[in-house]
Short mmCIF file of C-alpha atoms in Angstrom, two decimals:
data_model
loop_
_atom_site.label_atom_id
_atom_site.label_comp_id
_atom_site.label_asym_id
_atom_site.label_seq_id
_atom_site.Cartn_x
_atom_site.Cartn_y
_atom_site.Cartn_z
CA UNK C 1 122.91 81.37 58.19
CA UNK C 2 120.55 80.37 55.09
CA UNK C 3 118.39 82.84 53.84
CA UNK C 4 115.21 81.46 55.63
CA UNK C 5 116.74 81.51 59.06
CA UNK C 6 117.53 85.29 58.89
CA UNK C 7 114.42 86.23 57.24
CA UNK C 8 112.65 84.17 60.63
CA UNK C 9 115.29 85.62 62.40
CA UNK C 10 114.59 89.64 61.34
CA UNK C 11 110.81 89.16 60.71
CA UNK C 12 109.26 89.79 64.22
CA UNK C 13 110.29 93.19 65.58
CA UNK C 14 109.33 94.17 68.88
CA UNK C 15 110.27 97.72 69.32
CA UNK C 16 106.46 98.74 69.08
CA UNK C 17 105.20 96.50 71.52
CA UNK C 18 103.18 97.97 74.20
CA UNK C 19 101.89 96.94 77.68
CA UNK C 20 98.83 95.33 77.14
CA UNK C 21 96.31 96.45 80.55
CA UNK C 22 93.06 98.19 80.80
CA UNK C 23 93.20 101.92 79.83
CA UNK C 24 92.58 102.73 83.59
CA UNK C 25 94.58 105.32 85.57
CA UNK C 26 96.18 103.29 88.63
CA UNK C 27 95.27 104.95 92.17
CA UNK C 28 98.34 106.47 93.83
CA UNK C 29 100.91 104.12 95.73
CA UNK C 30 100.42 104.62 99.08
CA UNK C 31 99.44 103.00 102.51
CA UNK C 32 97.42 104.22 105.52
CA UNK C 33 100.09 102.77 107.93
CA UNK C 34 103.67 100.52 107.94
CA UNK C 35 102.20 97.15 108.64
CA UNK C 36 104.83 94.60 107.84
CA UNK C 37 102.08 91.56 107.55
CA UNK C 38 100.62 93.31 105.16
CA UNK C 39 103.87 93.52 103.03
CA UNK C 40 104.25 89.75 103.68
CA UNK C 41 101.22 89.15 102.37
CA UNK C 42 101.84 90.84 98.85
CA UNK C 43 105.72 89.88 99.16
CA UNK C 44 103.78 86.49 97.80
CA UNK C 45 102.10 88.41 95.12
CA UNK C 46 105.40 90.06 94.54
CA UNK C 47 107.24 86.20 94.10
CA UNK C 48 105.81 83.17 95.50
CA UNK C 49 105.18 80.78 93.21
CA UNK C 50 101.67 82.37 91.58
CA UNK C 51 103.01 85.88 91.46
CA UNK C 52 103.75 88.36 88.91
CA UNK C 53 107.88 87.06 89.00
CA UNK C 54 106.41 84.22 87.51
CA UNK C 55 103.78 85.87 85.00
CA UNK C 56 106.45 87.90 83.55
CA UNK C 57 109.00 85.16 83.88
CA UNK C 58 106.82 82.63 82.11
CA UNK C 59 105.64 85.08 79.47
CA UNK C 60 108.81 85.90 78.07
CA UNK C 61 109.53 82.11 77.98
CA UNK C 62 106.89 81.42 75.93
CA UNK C 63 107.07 84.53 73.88
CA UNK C 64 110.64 83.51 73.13
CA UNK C 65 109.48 80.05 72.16
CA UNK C 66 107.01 81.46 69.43
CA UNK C 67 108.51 84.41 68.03
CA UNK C 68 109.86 82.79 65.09
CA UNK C 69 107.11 80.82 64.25
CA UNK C 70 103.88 82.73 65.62
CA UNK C 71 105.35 86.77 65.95
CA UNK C 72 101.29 87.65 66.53
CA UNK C 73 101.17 85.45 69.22
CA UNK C 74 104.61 86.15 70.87
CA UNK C 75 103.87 90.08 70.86
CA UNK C 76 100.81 89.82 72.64
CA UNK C 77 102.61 87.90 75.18
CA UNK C 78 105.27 90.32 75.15
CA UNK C 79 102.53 92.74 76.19
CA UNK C 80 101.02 90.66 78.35
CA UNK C 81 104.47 90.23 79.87
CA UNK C 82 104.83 93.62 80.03
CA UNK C 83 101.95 94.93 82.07
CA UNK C 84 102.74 92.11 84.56
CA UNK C 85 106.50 94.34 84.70
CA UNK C 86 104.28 96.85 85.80
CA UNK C 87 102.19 95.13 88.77
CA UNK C 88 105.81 93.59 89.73
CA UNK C 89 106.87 97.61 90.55
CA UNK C 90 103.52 98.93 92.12
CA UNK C 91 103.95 95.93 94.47
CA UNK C 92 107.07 96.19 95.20
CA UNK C 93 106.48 100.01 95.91
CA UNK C 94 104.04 98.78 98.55
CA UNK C 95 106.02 96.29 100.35
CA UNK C 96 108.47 98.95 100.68
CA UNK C 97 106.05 101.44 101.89
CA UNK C 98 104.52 99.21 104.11
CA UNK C 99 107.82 98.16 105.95
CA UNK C 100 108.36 95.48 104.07
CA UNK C 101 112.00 94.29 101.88
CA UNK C 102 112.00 94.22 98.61
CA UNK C 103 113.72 91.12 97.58
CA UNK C 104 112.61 88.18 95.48
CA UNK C 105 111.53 86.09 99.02
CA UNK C 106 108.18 85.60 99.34
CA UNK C 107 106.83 85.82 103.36
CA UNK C 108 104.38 83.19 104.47
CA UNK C 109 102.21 83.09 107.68
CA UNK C 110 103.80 80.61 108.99
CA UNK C 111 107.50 82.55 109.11
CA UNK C 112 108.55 80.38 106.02
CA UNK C 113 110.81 82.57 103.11
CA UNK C 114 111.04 81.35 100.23
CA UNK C 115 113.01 82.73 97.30
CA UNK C 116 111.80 82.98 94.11
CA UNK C 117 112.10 79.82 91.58
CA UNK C 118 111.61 78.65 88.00
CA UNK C 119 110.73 75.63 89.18
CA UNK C 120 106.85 77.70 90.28
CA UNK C 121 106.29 77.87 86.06
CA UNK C 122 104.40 75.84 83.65
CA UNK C 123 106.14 75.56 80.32
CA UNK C 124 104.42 73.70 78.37
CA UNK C 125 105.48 72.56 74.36
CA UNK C 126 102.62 73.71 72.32
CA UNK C 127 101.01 77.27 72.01
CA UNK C 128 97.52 76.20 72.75
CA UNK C 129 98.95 74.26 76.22
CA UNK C 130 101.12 77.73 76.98
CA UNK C 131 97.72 79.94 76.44
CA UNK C 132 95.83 77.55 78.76
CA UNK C 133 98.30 77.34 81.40
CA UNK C 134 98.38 81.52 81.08
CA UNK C 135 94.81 81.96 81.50
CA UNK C 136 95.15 79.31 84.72
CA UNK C 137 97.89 81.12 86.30
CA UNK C 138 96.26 84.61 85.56
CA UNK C 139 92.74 82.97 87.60
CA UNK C 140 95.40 82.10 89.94
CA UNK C 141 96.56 85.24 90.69
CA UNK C 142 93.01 87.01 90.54
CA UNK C 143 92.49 84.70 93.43
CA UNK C 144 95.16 85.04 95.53
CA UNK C 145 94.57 89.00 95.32
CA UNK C 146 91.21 88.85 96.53
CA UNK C 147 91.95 86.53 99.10
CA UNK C 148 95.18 88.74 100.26
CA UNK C 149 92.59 92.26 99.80
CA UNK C 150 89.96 90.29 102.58
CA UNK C 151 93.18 90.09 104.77
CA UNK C 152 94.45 93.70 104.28
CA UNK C 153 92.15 96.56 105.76
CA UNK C 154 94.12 99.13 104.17
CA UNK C 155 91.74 100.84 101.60
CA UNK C 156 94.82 102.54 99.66
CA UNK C 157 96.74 99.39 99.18
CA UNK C 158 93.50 96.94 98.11
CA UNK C 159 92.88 99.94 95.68
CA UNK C 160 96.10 99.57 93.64
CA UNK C 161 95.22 95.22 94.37
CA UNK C 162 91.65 95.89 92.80
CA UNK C 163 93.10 97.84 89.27
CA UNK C 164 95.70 95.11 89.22
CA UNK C 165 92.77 92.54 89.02
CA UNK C 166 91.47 93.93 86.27
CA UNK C 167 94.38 93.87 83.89
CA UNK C 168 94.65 90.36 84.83
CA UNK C 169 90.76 89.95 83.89
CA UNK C 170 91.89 91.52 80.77
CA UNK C 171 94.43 89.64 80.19
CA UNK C 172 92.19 86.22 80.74
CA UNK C 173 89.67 87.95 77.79
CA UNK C 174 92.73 88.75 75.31
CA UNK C 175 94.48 85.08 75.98
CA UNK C 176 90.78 83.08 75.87
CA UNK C 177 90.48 84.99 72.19
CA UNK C 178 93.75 83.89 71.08
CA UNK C 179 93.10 80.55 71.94
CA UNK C 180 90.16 80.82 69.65
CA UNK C 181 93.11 81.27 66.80
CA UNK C 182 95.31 78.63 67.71
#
């Protein structure tokens, strides 16, 4: 390996990366009753195709794509990636408590599963295209949670929805500002 590619190589360390979310306690994990709609309904959030599988999923792609080039960029991603880690566990902590399985099948309406894909992300070439398609898949996801929290009458569970809404608000703010940079 020539001297350039291990300096690229070595140059962006990770180790200190944190999750990047609003410094907001999350309520506690819990539900009022089982109600196995209910943990349909966020079995989507959990891993349909706009879901936090593929935030995280489509975050580390790009953050892998840039970390030689633009190590800024790819460990706020990293971050990014890495709150959306966290939303991926409180969910899956509700579908469980609501009755729910825990598996990477996403529960429609209609009685459709289906599993989780990487054919549901956007990978685009460029870092300015990857930022947009974030900040579109993040006001995806806002979205779907506050269409799923008018569905769910169960003020414990739209409580942990609601804080996960506003790291992904966040999240919109920090990637619109980057795209300033690029």
């Amino acid at each position: 390996m020539e001297e350039k590619e291990k300096a690229l190589a070595t140059a962006c360390d990770f180790v200190s990366v944190r999750p990047i979310m609003m410094e907001l306690p999350y309520p506690p994990v819990q539900v009022r009753e089982r109600n196995e709609a209910y943990a349909a309904l966020i079995s989507v959030d959990y891993c349909g195709a706009v879901s936090e599988m593929s935030a995280i999923t489509q975050y580390i792609n790009n953050e892998n794509r840039l970390s030689c080039e633009k190590c800024p960029l790819a460990k706020t991603l990293l971050g990014i990636a890495m709150a959306e880690m966290i939303h991926l566990q409180k969910l899956g902590e509700l579908i469980y408590l609501l009755g729910g399985k825990v598996d990477f099948s996403a529960r429609y309406r209609n009685g459709r599963q289906l599993l989780w894909t990487p054919e549901y992300l956007d990978i685009p070439e460029n870092a300015g295209k990857m930022l947009l398609a974030d900040i579109e898949a993040e006001e995806g996801a806002i979205n779907q949670y506050v269409m799923h929290m008018k569905m769910i009458k169960d003020d414990c569970v739209n409580a942990v929805l609601a804080r996960i809404i506003k790291d992904e608000e966040y999240h919109i703010m920090v990637l619109r500002a980057l795209m300033e940079g690029v």
